[in-house]
């Protein structure tokens, strides 16, 4: 009987062995087929939506794309080794040894579940979790599990272990909207993933098992218990010593308060302008901007932006509905350093700096006087300032502009003085003399793209333009006549580190540099009290605030108040007015633009060198009597340094204040000597 029993047992063993062999062969064949299929199918795409980040010109973060998920992809070597070790220790100890499925762990999980008669232990590897995060929903159907297995095989067959680990760490959810270790590192500790300590890394590694359950914000005790478990696993697996484990457990973690984790919406109007530039100027697809993980380096100067915002807030009271726009640019490059499109972005997202069309008033006059210089005028060209009715081209219609407060010289004034006090009569006379189309063509040369009507009132800024257009145009006075365009983006880098765009600026010379310089110097007149006479210079009220040389022009209409001015380093334009057609009636409101401009320029340039505009070789300077436009002599009570393109400077001396016959004779002899020896002797006496 015993022999028969032994034979039966041997038979069963052989049968089980045969079945096991067949099963093993079948399983091996199935796995081989899966691997072959995975190889034929090729590597699955592993890209995921990533947050695009916007940087200021000091590389500080100013904002990010408005995706629902906060994602930042970083290379594996840019992730702290503590993170990698802690994650493997707690999630997948044999990660580098298996081929996507940990058979030992699966068997152990099955035994544990049978003993407990419930699902108590998971067996998913890092590769399986990565596959689930990339391609699948998190439902518990058999179909999902089968698809997960197929994706797992495809990942393992086509990617290295380090690539899979990098993908996992960049896609796993760490709670509070943070996907990936970089986003989590910034969220919890305000640092990059590369800089995480052992204590911080072990804390973060415990969160993915239950982002809400193990969040240190929601339950610090549970988070610490999970951290301790992970540190113990790391010690057992040889990643850290017992002393390092103890020290990490005792370390008090400095979590960033949760309400401070969202990136502050700095310069929202500026960021909107950046978005518009990306879409319309650089032709970047909106989806790529939102989810492409781009790094967009902008031109924003955070310090200057803060100065501008604080100045507007302190200058314009909350009790008024008046609005404002401000643009500050580097005149050499066109880079927009600060931009304000309104007083409250939450109330109105309409960007008045880049979208609003407003009448520029007298800020349009510098373009006219540049055109006049090209046609033979000089800073001392004199026209009579008096109330005038101009007869228009049809021979019937008339146009009768007035000066501010009806102040007229009732005498001849120079072009420089007319600009300094903003004489409207002088401007319209010049405009009509040159022909209305001349100003239109000249403004286009300055980069003005808005529609301009060639009418007499254009000399006084009757055609609406955008604040950013005007500020950009004034940059050309500041940079010597070179073409610039408003620039918001310096560089764009894609998710893989490749440079998609780099702003290379080559500024074309489009204005005559001599006439551009002469016009710029005439624009300093609004801050020169010596040019006051029948009217005060328009910058009189802000002169006490200014500590360096500036050039500029103010302007006003019934509904608009402007101030645009510059140094060689910075040009700033400010507009103030009401959104709806409503007059500016308050004297205080009329001063807002000038005061904002003065404070922003002074504070913004506080630590900058006081630079002078570079005088071209083709320009000469003379002391002029501003009353009559003649070369000032010793007795002249007023002398103003004026600049002229060589060959256009005055030669007549002021004889109104000579003390005696000897001085008169000296001047006469000097004039004859210059005439005899030629103009070159004057500039090259050797």
mmCIF file of N, CA and C in Angstrom, residues 205-323:
data_model
loop_
_atom_site.group_PDB
_atom_site.id
_atom_site.type_symbol
_atom_site.label_atom_id
_atom_site.label_comp_id
_atom_site.label_asym_id
_atom_site.label_seq_id
_atom_site.Cartn_x
_atom_site.Cartn_y
_atom_site.Cartn_z
ATOM 1 N N UNK A 205 8.537 62.612 0.552
ATOM 2 C CA UNK A 205 8.399 61.270 -0.008
ATOM 3 C C UNK A 205 7.212 60.516 0.581
ATOM 4 N N UNK A 206 6.773 60.909 1.759
ATOM 5 C CA UNK A 206 5.655 60.220 2.393
ATOM 6 C C UNK A 206 4.299 60.716 1.962
ATOM 7 N N UNK A 207 4.235 61.858 1.300
ATOM 8 C CA UNK A 207 2.945 62.472 0.986
ATOM 9 C C UNK A 207 2.171 61.748 -0.118
ATOM 10 N N UNK A 208 2.808 61.282 -1.219
ATOM 11 C CA UNK A 208 2.033 60.699 -2.328
ATOM 12 C C UNK A 208 1.136 59.529 -1.940
ATOM 13 N N UNK A 209 1.453 58.782 -0.896
ATOM 14 C CA UNK A 209 0.604 57.657 -0.483
ATOM 15 C C UNK A 209 -0.797 58.134 -0.108
ATOM 16 N N UNK A 210 -0.892 59.359 0.444
ATOM 17 C CA UNK A 210 -2.180 59.952 0.786
ATOM 18 C C UNK A 210 -2.011 61.453 0.923
ATOM 19 N N UNK A 211 -2.073 62.203 -0.198
ATOM 20 C CA UNK A 211 -1.746 63.633 -0.178
ATOM 21 C C UNK A 211 -2.512 64.450 0.861
ATOM 22 N N UNK A 212 -3.768 64.088 1.088
ATOM 23 C CA UNK A 212 -4.524 64.805 2.121
ATOM 24 C C UNK A 212 -4.225 64.244 3.506
ATOM 25 N N UNK A 213 -4.121 62.917 3.569
ATOM 26 C CA UNK A 213 -3.930 62.238 4.851
ATOM 27 C C UNK A 213 -2.569 62.559 5.467
ATOM 28 N N UNK A 214 -1.520 62.650 4.621
ATOM 29 C CA UNK A 214 -0.160 62.851 5.132
ATOM 30 C C UNK A 214 0.369 64.271 4.900
ATOM 31 N N UNK A 215 -0.507 65.195 4.559
ATOM 32 C CA UNK A 215 -0.070 66.582 4.384
ATOM 33 C C UNK A 215 0.355 67.181 5.720
ATOM 34 N N UNK A 216 1.566 67.724 5.813
ATOM 35 C CA UNK A 216 1.993 68.343 7.075
ATOM 36 C C UNK A 216 1.182 69.585 7.409
ATOM 37 N N UNK A 217 0.513 70.158 6.418
ATOM 38 C CA UNK A 217 -0.347 71.306 6.684
ATOM 39 C C UNK A 217 -1.636 70.878 7.379
ATOM 40 N N UNK A 218 -2.127 69.676 7.009
ATOM 41 C CA UNK A 218 -3.416 69.216 7.518
ATOM 42 C C UNK A 218 -3.297 68.349 8.764
ATOM 43 N N UNK A 219 -2.196 67.581 8.862
ATOM 44 C CA UNK A 219 -1.988 66.754 10.052
ATOM 45 C C UNK A 219 -0.489 66.522 10.216
ATOM 46 N N UNK A 220 0.129 67.362 10.977
ATOM 47 C CA UNK A 220 1.581 67.304 11.141
ATOM 48 C C UNK A 220 2.022 66.017 11.829
ATOM 49 N N UNK A 221 1.218 65.535 12.778
ATOM 50 C CA UNK A 221 1.594 64.327 13.513
ATOM 51 C C UNK A 221 1.675 63.111 12.585
ATOM 52 N N UNK A 222 0.638 62.929 11.750
ATOM 53 C CA UNK A 222 0.653 61.804 10.811
ATOM 54 C C UNK A 222 1.811 61.936 9.823
ATOM 55 N N UNK A 223 2.076 63.178 9.372
ATOM 56 C CA UNK A 223 3.170 63.411 8.426
ATOM 57 C C UNK A 223 4.513 63.039 9.052
ATOM 58 N N UNK A 224 4.690 63.374 10.332
ATOM 59 C CA UNK A 224 5.943 63.050 11.025
ATOM 60 C C UNK A 224 6.080 61.534 11.215
ATOM 61 N N UNK A 225 4.985 60.862 11.505
ATOM 62 C CA UNK A 225 5.030 59.407 11.655
ATOM 63 C C UNK A 225 5.430 58.741 10.339
ATOM 64 N N UNK A 226 4.868 59.234 9.252
ATOM 65 C CA UNK A 226 5.210 58.703 7.927
ATOM 66 C C UNK A 226 6.677 58.990 7.608
ATOM 67 N N UNK A 227 7.130 60.175 7.969
ATOM 68 C CA UNK A 227 8.537 60.537 7.754
ATOM 69 C C UNK A 227 9.465 59.598 8.533
ATOM 70 N N UNK A 228 9.099 59.299 9.766
ATOM 71 C CA UNK A 228 9.916 58.406 10.592
ATOM 72 C C UNK A 228 10.002 57.011 9.976
ATOM 73 N N UNK A 229 8.880 56.517 9.426
ATOM 74 C CA UNK A 229 8.862 55.212 8.765
ATOM 75 C C UNK A 229 9.834 55.200 7.584
ATOM 76 N N UNK A 230 9.807 56.258 6.808
ATOM 77 C CA UNK A 230 10.670 56.344 5.620
ATOM 78 C C UNK A 230 12.138 56.417 6.030
ATOM 79 N N UNK A 231 12.440 57.211 7.039
ATOM 80 C CA UNK A 231 13.833 57.311 7.505
ATOM 81 C C UNK A 231 14.331 55.948 7.995
ATOM 82 N N UNK A 232 13.447 55.185 8.667
ATOM 83 C CA UNK A 232 13.824 53.848 9.117
ATOM 84 C C UNK A 232 14.123 52.930 7.948
ATOM 85 N N UNK A 233 13.308 52.988 6.915
ATOM 86 C CA UNK A 233 13.531 52.180 5.716
ATOM 87 C C UNK A 233 14.841 52.576 5.033
ATOM 88 N N UNK A 234 15.123 53.877 4.991
ATOM 89 C CA UNK A 234 16.367 54.336 4.368
ATOM 90 C C UNK A 234 17.580 53.825 5.131
ATOM 91 N N UNK A 235 17.476 53.808 6.467
ATOM 92 C CA UNK A 235 18.591 53.293 7.272
ATOM 93 C C UNK A 235 18.783 51.788 7.060
ATOM 94 N N UNK A 236 17.667 51.038 7.039
ATOM 95 C CA UNK A 236 17.736 49.585 6.856
ATOM 96 C C UNK A 236 18.324 49.210 5.500
ATOM 97 N N UNK A 237 18.067 50.039 4.501
ATOM 98 C CA UNK A 237 18.542 49.736 3.152
ATOM 99 C C UNK A 237 19.915 50.353 2.867
ATOM 100 N N UNK A 238 20.502 50.972 3.875
ATOM 101 C CA UNK A 238 21.871 51.442 3.752
ATOM 102 C C UNK A 238 22.054 52.809 3.125
ATOM 103 N N UNK A 239 20.981 53.560 2.968
ATOM 104 C CA UNK A 239 21.099 54.892 2.373
ATOM 105 C C UNK A 239 21.649 55.914 3.370
ATOM 106 N N UNK A 240 21.287 55.757 4.635
ATOM 107 C CA UNK A 240 21.723 56.697 5.666
ATOM 108 C C UNK A 240 22.174 55.926 6.904
ATOM 109 N N UNK A 241 22.891 56.631 7.772
ATOM 110 C CA UNK A 241 23.334 56.022 9.034
ATOM 111 C C UNK A 241 22.269 56.230 10.113
ATOM 112 N N UNK A 242 22.474 55.538 11.227
ATOM 113 C CA UNK A 242 21.543 55.685 12.348
ATOM 114 C C UNK A 242 21.578 57.107 12.904
ATOM 115 N N UNK A 243 22.772 57.716 12.908
ATOM 116 C CA UNK A 243 22.905 59.092 13.408
ATOM 117 C C UNK A 243 22.170 60.067 12.498
ATOM 118 N N UNK A 244 22.278 59.853 11.183
ATOM 119 C CA UNK A 244 21.575 60.723 10.232
ATOM 120 C C UNK A 244 20.072 60.562 10.369
ATOM 121 N N UNK A 245 19.641 59.326 10.621
ATOM 122 C CA UNK A 245 18.210 59.078 10.833
ATOM 123 C C UNK A 245 17.707 59.852 12.052
ATOM 124 N N UNK A 246 18.443 59.770 13.144
ATOM 125 C CA UNK A 246 18.032 60.440 14.382
ATOM 126 C C UNK A 246 18.005 61.960 14.205
ATOM 127 N N UNK A 247 19.017 62.485 13.546
ATOM 128 C CA UNK A 247 19.083 63.938 13.350
ATOM 129 C C UNK A 247 17.921 64.431 12.490
ATOM 130 N N UNK A 248 17.603 63.690 11.410
ATOM 131 C CA UNK A 248 16.510 64.096 10.525
ATOM 132 C C UNK A 248 15.165 64.051 11.248
ATOM 133 N N UNK A 249 14.976 63.063 12.105
ATOM 134 C CA UNK A 249 13.724 62.962 12.857
ATOM 135 C C UNK A 249 13.531 64.151 13.789
ATOM 136 N N UNK A 250 14.642 64.643 14.350
ATOM 137 C CA UNK A 250 14.569 65.731 15.334
ATOM 138 C C UNK A 250 14.526 67.121 14.688
ATOM 139 N N UNK A 251 14.823 67.192 13.379
ATOM 140 C CA UNK A 251 14.870 68.489 12.697
ATOM 141 C C UNK A 251 13.474 69.102 12.605
ATOM 142 N N UNK A 252 13.372 70.342 13.026
ATOM 143 C CA UNK A 252 12.115 71.080 12.928
ATOM 144 C C UNK A 252 12.020 71.684 11.530
ATOM 145 N N UNK A 253 11.031 71.269 10.774
ATOM 146 C CA UNK A 253 10.910 71.717 9.386
ATOM 147 C C UNK A 253 10.235 73.091 9.316
ATOM 148 N N UNK A 254 10.816 73.966 8.480
ATOM 149 C CA UNK A 254 10.277 75.324 8.314
ATOM 150 C C UNK A 254 9.363 75.346 7.101
ATOM 151 N N UNK A 255 8.119 74.984 7.300
ATOM 152 C CA UNK A 255 7.148 74.983 6.201
ATOM 153 C C UNK A 255 6.731 76.413 5.864
ATOM 154 N N UNK A 256 6.604 76.677 4.575
ATOM 155 C CA UNK A 256 6.087 77.978 4.146
ATOM 156 C C UNK A 256 4.590 78.003 4.449
ATOM 157 N N UNK A 257 4.091 79.071 5.081
ATOM 158 C CA UNK A 257 2.645 79.139 5.333
ATOM 159 C C UNK A 257 1.853 78.921 4.042
ATOM 160 N N UNK A 258 0.825 78.099 4.124
ATOM 161 C CA UNK A 258 0.100 77.687 2.925
ATOM 162 C C UNK A 258 -0.475 78.868 2.156
ATOM 163 N N UNK A 259 -0.931 79.916 2.846
ATOM 164 C CA UNK A 259 -1.536 81.049 2.146
ATOM 165 C C UNK A 259 -0.513 81.935 1.451
ATOM 166 N N UNK A 260 0.778 81.631 1.615
ATOM 167 C CA UNK A 260 1.808 82.404 0.941
ATOM 168 C C UNK A 260 2.407 81.650 -0.240
ATOM 169 N N UNK A 261 1.879 80.451 -0.509
ATOM 170 C CA UNK A 261 2.511 79.610 -1.516
ATOM 171 C C UNK A 261 2.180 80.014 -2.944
ATOM 172 N N UNK A 262 1.008 80.597 -3.174
ATOM 173 C CA UNK A 262 0.687 80.998 -4.524
ATOM 174 C C UNK A 262 1.571 82.165 -4.925
ATOM 175 N N UNK A 263 2.071 82.096 -6.147
ATOM 176 C CA UNK A 263 2.929 83.168 -6.643
ATOM 177 C C UNK A 263 2.120 84.452 -6.717
ATOM 178 N N UNK A 264 2.637 85.500 -6.107
ATOM 179 C CA UNK A 264 1.929 86.778 -6.108
ATOM 180 C C UNK A 264 1.764 87.271 -7.534
ATOM 181 N N UNK A 265 0.589 87.801 -7.841
ATOM 182 C CA UNK A 265 0.309 88.312 -9.186
ATOM 183 C C UNK A 265 0.963 89.674 -9.342
ATOM 184 N N UNK A 266 2.244 89.678 -9.606
ATOM 185 C CA UNK A 266 2.960 90.933 -9.788
ATOM 186 C C UNK A 266 2.667 91.506 -11.165
ATOM 187 N N UNK A 267 2.536 92.809 -11.224
ATOM 188 C CA UNK A 267 2.392 93.531 -12.492
ATOM 189 C C UNK A 267 1.408 92.832 -13.432
ATOM 190 N N UNK A 268 0.144 92.671 -13.041
ATOM 191 C CA UNK A 268 -0.789 91.891 -13.875
ATOM 192 C C UNK A 268 -0.991 92.478 -15.267
ATOM 193 N N UNK A 269 -1.010 93.817 -15.381
ATOM 194 C CA UNK A 269 -1.166 94.418 -16.709
ATOM 195 C C UNK A 269 0.060 94.128 -17.577
ATOM 196 N N UNK A 270 1.229 94.139 -16.959
ATOM 197 C CA UNK A 270 2.453 93.810 -17.690
ATOM 198 C C UNK A 270 2.398 92.372 -18.171
ATOM 199 N N UNK A 271 1.959 91.459 -17.301
ATOM 200 C CA UNK A 271 1.890 90.054 -17.685
ATOM 201 C C UNK A 271 0.892 89.823 -18.814
ATOM 202 N N UNK A 272 -0.199 90.582 -18.816
ATOM 203 C CA UNK A 272 -1.144 90.500 -19.931
ATOM 204 C C UNK A 272 -0.481 90.951 -21.230
ATOM 205 N N UNK A 273 0.331 92.005 -21.126
ATOM 206 C CA UNK A 273 1.040 92.497 -22.315
ATOM 207 C C UNK A 273 2.048 91.466 -22.808
ATOM 208 N N UNK A 274 2.680 90.748 -21.884
ATOM 209 C CA UNK A 274 3.606 89.673 -22.260
ATOM 210 C C UNK A 274 2.848 88.583 -23.015
ATOM 211 N N UNK A 275 1.690 88.197 -22.487
ATOM 212 C CA UNK A 275 0.877 87.168 -23.145
ATOM 213 C C UNK A 275 0.516 87.599 -24.568
ATOM 214 N N UNK A 276 0.130 88.856 -24.720
ATOM 215 C CA UNK A 276 -0.228 89.368 -26.053
ATOM 216 C C UNK A 276 0.971 89.341 -26.988
ATOM 217 N N UNK A 277 2.140 89.689 -26.468
ATOM 218 C CA UNK A 277 3.354 89.671 -27.290
ATOM 219 C C UNK A 277 3.701 88.252 -27.717
ATOM 220 N N UNK A 278 3.540 87.285 -26.808
ATOM 221 C CA UNK A 278 3.825 85.892 -27.140
ATOM 222 C C UNK A 278 2.897 85.391 -28.240
ATOM 223 N N UNK A 279 1.630 85.735 -28.139
ATOM 224 C CA UNK A 279 0.643 85.251 -29.096
ATOM 225 C C UNK A 279 0.752 85.945 -30.445
ATOM 226 N N UNK A 280 0.813 87.271 -30.432
ATOM 227 C CA UNK A 280 0.677 88.042 -31.670
ATOM 228 C C UNK A 280 2.008 88.408 -32.320
ATOM 229 N N UNK A 281 3.015 88.664 -31.499
ATOM 230 C CA UNK A 281 4.309 89.059 -32.067
ATOM 231 C C UNK A 281 5.217 87.856 -32.313
ATOM 232 N N UNK A 282 5.279 86.952 -31.339
ATOM 233 C CA UNK A 282 6.173 85.805 -31.466
ATOM 234 C C UNK A 282 5.465 84.566 -32.000
ATOM 235 N N UNK A 283 4.139 84.660 -32.173
ATOM 236 C CA UNK A 283 3.346 83.598 -32.797
ATOM 237 C C UNK A 283 3.481 82.249 -32.077
ATOM 238 N N UNK A 284 3.461 82.270 -30.758
ATOM 239 C CA UNK A 284 3.526 81.039 -29.971
ATOM 240 C C UNK A 284 2.109 80.586 -29.638
ATOM 241 N N UNK A 285 1.829 79.318 -29.873
ATOM 242 C CA UNK A 285 0.500 78.767 -29.646
ATOM 243 C C UNK A 285 0.084 78.928 -28.187
ATOM 244 N N UNK A 286 -1.179 79.271 -27.984
ATOM 245 C CA UNK A 286 -1.681 79.535 -26.630
ATOM 246 C C UNK A 286 -1.573 78.312 -25.727
ATOM 247 N N UNK A 287 -1.820 77.119 -26.289
ATOM 248 C CA UNK A 287 -1.738 75.904 -25.480
ATOM 249 C C UNK A 287 -0.306 75.649 -25.012
ATOM 250 N N UNK A 288 0.651 75.962 -25.874
ATOM 251 C CA UNK A 288 2.057 75.796 -25.489
ATOM 252 C C UNK A 288 2.415 76.771 -24.374
ATOM 253 N N UNK A 289 1.885 77.986 -24.457
ATOM 254 C CA UNK A 289 2.139 78.975 -23.406
ATOM 255 C C UNK A 289 1.574 78.480 -22.079
ATOM 256 N N UNK A 290 0.373 77.920 -22.129
ATOM 257 C CA UNK A 290 -0.309 77.528 -20.906
ATOM 258 C C UNK A 290 0.249 76.242 -20.296
ATOM 259 N N UNK A 291 0.610 75.268 -21.148
ATOM 260 C CA UNK A 291 0.941 73.944 -20.629
ATOM 261 C C UNK A 291 2.294 73.425 -21.096
ATOM 262 N N UNK A 292 3.074 74.257 -21.751
ATOM 263 C CA UNK A 292 4.311 73.778 -22.347
ATOM 264 C C UNK A 292 5.521 73.784 -21.446
ATOM 265 N N UNK A 293 5.382 74.246 -20.210
ATOM 266 C CA UNK A 293 6.520 74.261 -19.301
ATOM 267 C C UNK A 293 7.622 75.206 -19.748
ATOM 268 N N UNK A 294 7.245 76.303 -20.382
ATOM 269 C CA UNK A 294 8.237 77.266 -20.861
ATOM 270 C C UNK A 294 8.777 78.098 -19.703
ATOM 271 N N UNK A 295 9.986 78.582 -19.869
ATOM 272 C CA UNK A 295 10.544 79.589 -18.971
ATOM 273 C C UNK A 295 10.669 80.869 -19.770
ATOM 274 N N UNK A 296 9.867 81.846 -19.409
ATOM 275 C CA UNK A 296 9.798 83.087 -20.175
ATOM 276 C C UNK A 296 10.428 84.212 -19.355
ATOM 277 N N UNK A 297 11.538 84.705 -19.854
ATOM 278 C CA UNK A 297 12.278 85.759 -19.162
ATOM 279 C C UNK A 297 11.867 87.108 -19.754
ATOM 280 N N UNK A 298 11.223 87.910 -18.930
ATOM 281 C CA UNK A 298 10.671 89.176 -19.402
ATOM 282 C C UNK A 298 11.624 90.339 -19.100
ATOM 283 N N UNK A 299 11.188 91.519 -19.477
ATOM 284 C CA UNK A 299 11.996 92.723 -19.294
ATOM 285 C C UNK A 299 11.645 93.486 -18.024
ATOM 286 N N UNK A 300 10.698 92.991 -17.245
ATOM 287 C CA UNK A 300 10.199 93.729 -16.081
ATOM 288 C C UNK A 300 11.286 93.969 -15.042
ATOM 289 N N UNK A 301 11.364 95.192 -14.551
ATOM 290 C CA UNK A 301 12.224 95.546 -13.424
ATOM 291 C C UNK A 301 11.334 95.602 -12.179
ATOM 292 N N UNK A 302 11.388 94.584 -11.313
ATOM 293 C CA UNK A 302 10.462 94.529 -10.173
ATOM 294 C C UNK A 302 10.545 95.747 -9.260
ATOM 295 N N UNK A 303 11.751 96.279 -9.062
ATOM 296 C CA UNK A 303 11.904 97.442 -8.188
ATOM 297 C C UNK A 303 11.227 98.666 -8.790
ATOM 298 N N UNK A 304 11.440 98.887 -10.069
ATOM 299 C CA UNK A 304 10.813 100.036 -10.726
ATOM 300 C C UNK A 304 9.302 99.860 -10.791
ATOM 301 N N UNK A 305 8.846 98.634 -11.027
ATOM 302 C CA UNK A 305 7.408 98.368 -11.048
ATOM 303 C C UNK A 305 6.788 98.682 -9.691
ATOM 304 N N UNK A 306 7.459 98.282 -8.624
ATOM 305 C CA UNK A 306 6.948 98.561 -7.275
ATOM 306 C C UNK A 306 6.909 100.060 -7.014
ATOM 307 N N UNK A 307 7.943 100.765 -7.452
ATOM 308 C CA UNK A 307 7.983 102.228 -7.292
ATOM 309 C C UNK A 307 6.810 102.860 -8.025
ATOM 310 N N UNK A 308 6.572 102.411 -9.252
ATOM 311 C CA UNK A 308 5.480 102.974 -10.050
ATOM 312 C C UNK A 308 4.129 102.731 -9.394
ATOM 313 N N UNK A 309 3.903 101.497 -8.939
ATOM 314 C CA UNK A 309 2.619 101.175 -8.316
ATOM 315 C C UNK A 309 2.411 101.953 -7.025
ATOM 316 N N UNK A 310 3.452 102.045 -6.205
ATOM 317 C CA UNK A 310 3.340 102.782 -4.944
ATOM 318 C C UNK A 310 3.116 104.272 -5.198
ATOM 319 N N UNK A 311 3.761 104.805 -6.233
ATOM 320 C CA UNK A 311 3.618 106.226 -6.548
ATOM 321 C C UNK A 311 2.202 106.543 -7.001
ATOM 322 N N UNK A 312 1.659 105.703 -7.876
ATOM 323 C CA UNK A 312 0.278 105.909 -8.329
ATOM 324 C C UNK A 312 -0.674 105.845 -7.141
ATOM 325 N N UNK A 313 -0.464 104.865 -6.286
ATOM 326 C CA UNK A 313 -1.351 104.679 -5.131
ATOM 327 C C UNK A 313 -1.295 105.870 -4.182
ATOM 328 N N UNK A 314 -0.103 106.416 -3.974
ATOM 329 C CA UNK A 314 0.037 107.530 -3.035
ATOM 330 C C UNK A 314 -0.350 108.872 -3.651
ATOM 331 N N UNK A 315 -0.365 108.957 -4.968
ATOM 332 C CA UNK A 315 -0.658 110.232 -5.633
ATOM 333 C C UNK A 315 -2.143 110.417 -5.890
ATOM 334 N N UNK A 316 -2.799 109.369 -6.359
ATOM 335 C CA UNK A 316 -4.219 109.469 -6.713
ATOM 336 C C UNK A 316 -5.064 108.913 -5.570
ATOM 337 N N UNK A 317 -5.917 109.713 -4.984
ATOM 338 C CA UNK A 317 -6.718 109.248 -3.837
ATOM 339 C C UNK A 317 -7.766 108.220 -4.239
ATOM 340 N N UNK A 318 -8.163 107.393 -3.286
ATOM 341 C CA UNK A 318 -9.158 106.354 -3.539
ATOM 342 C C UNK A 318 -10.535 106.929 -3.845
ATOM 343 N N UNK A 319 -10.768 108.175 -3.472
ATOM 344 C CA UNK A 319 -12.091 108.773 -3.602
ATOM 345 C C UNK A 319 -12.456 109.128 -5.040
ATOM 346 N N UNK A 320 -11.489 109.093 -5.962
ATOM 347 C CA UNK A 320 -11.771 109.484 -7.336
ATOM 348 C C UNK A 320 -11.805 108.274 -8.256
ATOM 349 N N UNK A 321 -12.564 108.387 -9.355
ATOM 350 C CA UNK A 321 -12.650 107.319 -10.354
ATOM 351 C C UNK A 321 -11.657 107.533 -11.495
ATOM 352 N N UNK A 322 -10.834 108.551 -11.386
ATOM 353 C CA UNK A 322 -9.898 108.838 -12.468
ATOM 354 C C UNK A 322 -8.929 107.674 -12.638
ATOM 355 N N UNK A 323 -8.529 107.421 -13.872
ATOM 356 C CA UNK A 323 -7.663 106.292 -14.188
ATOM 357 C C UNK A 323 -6.286 106.775 -14.643
#
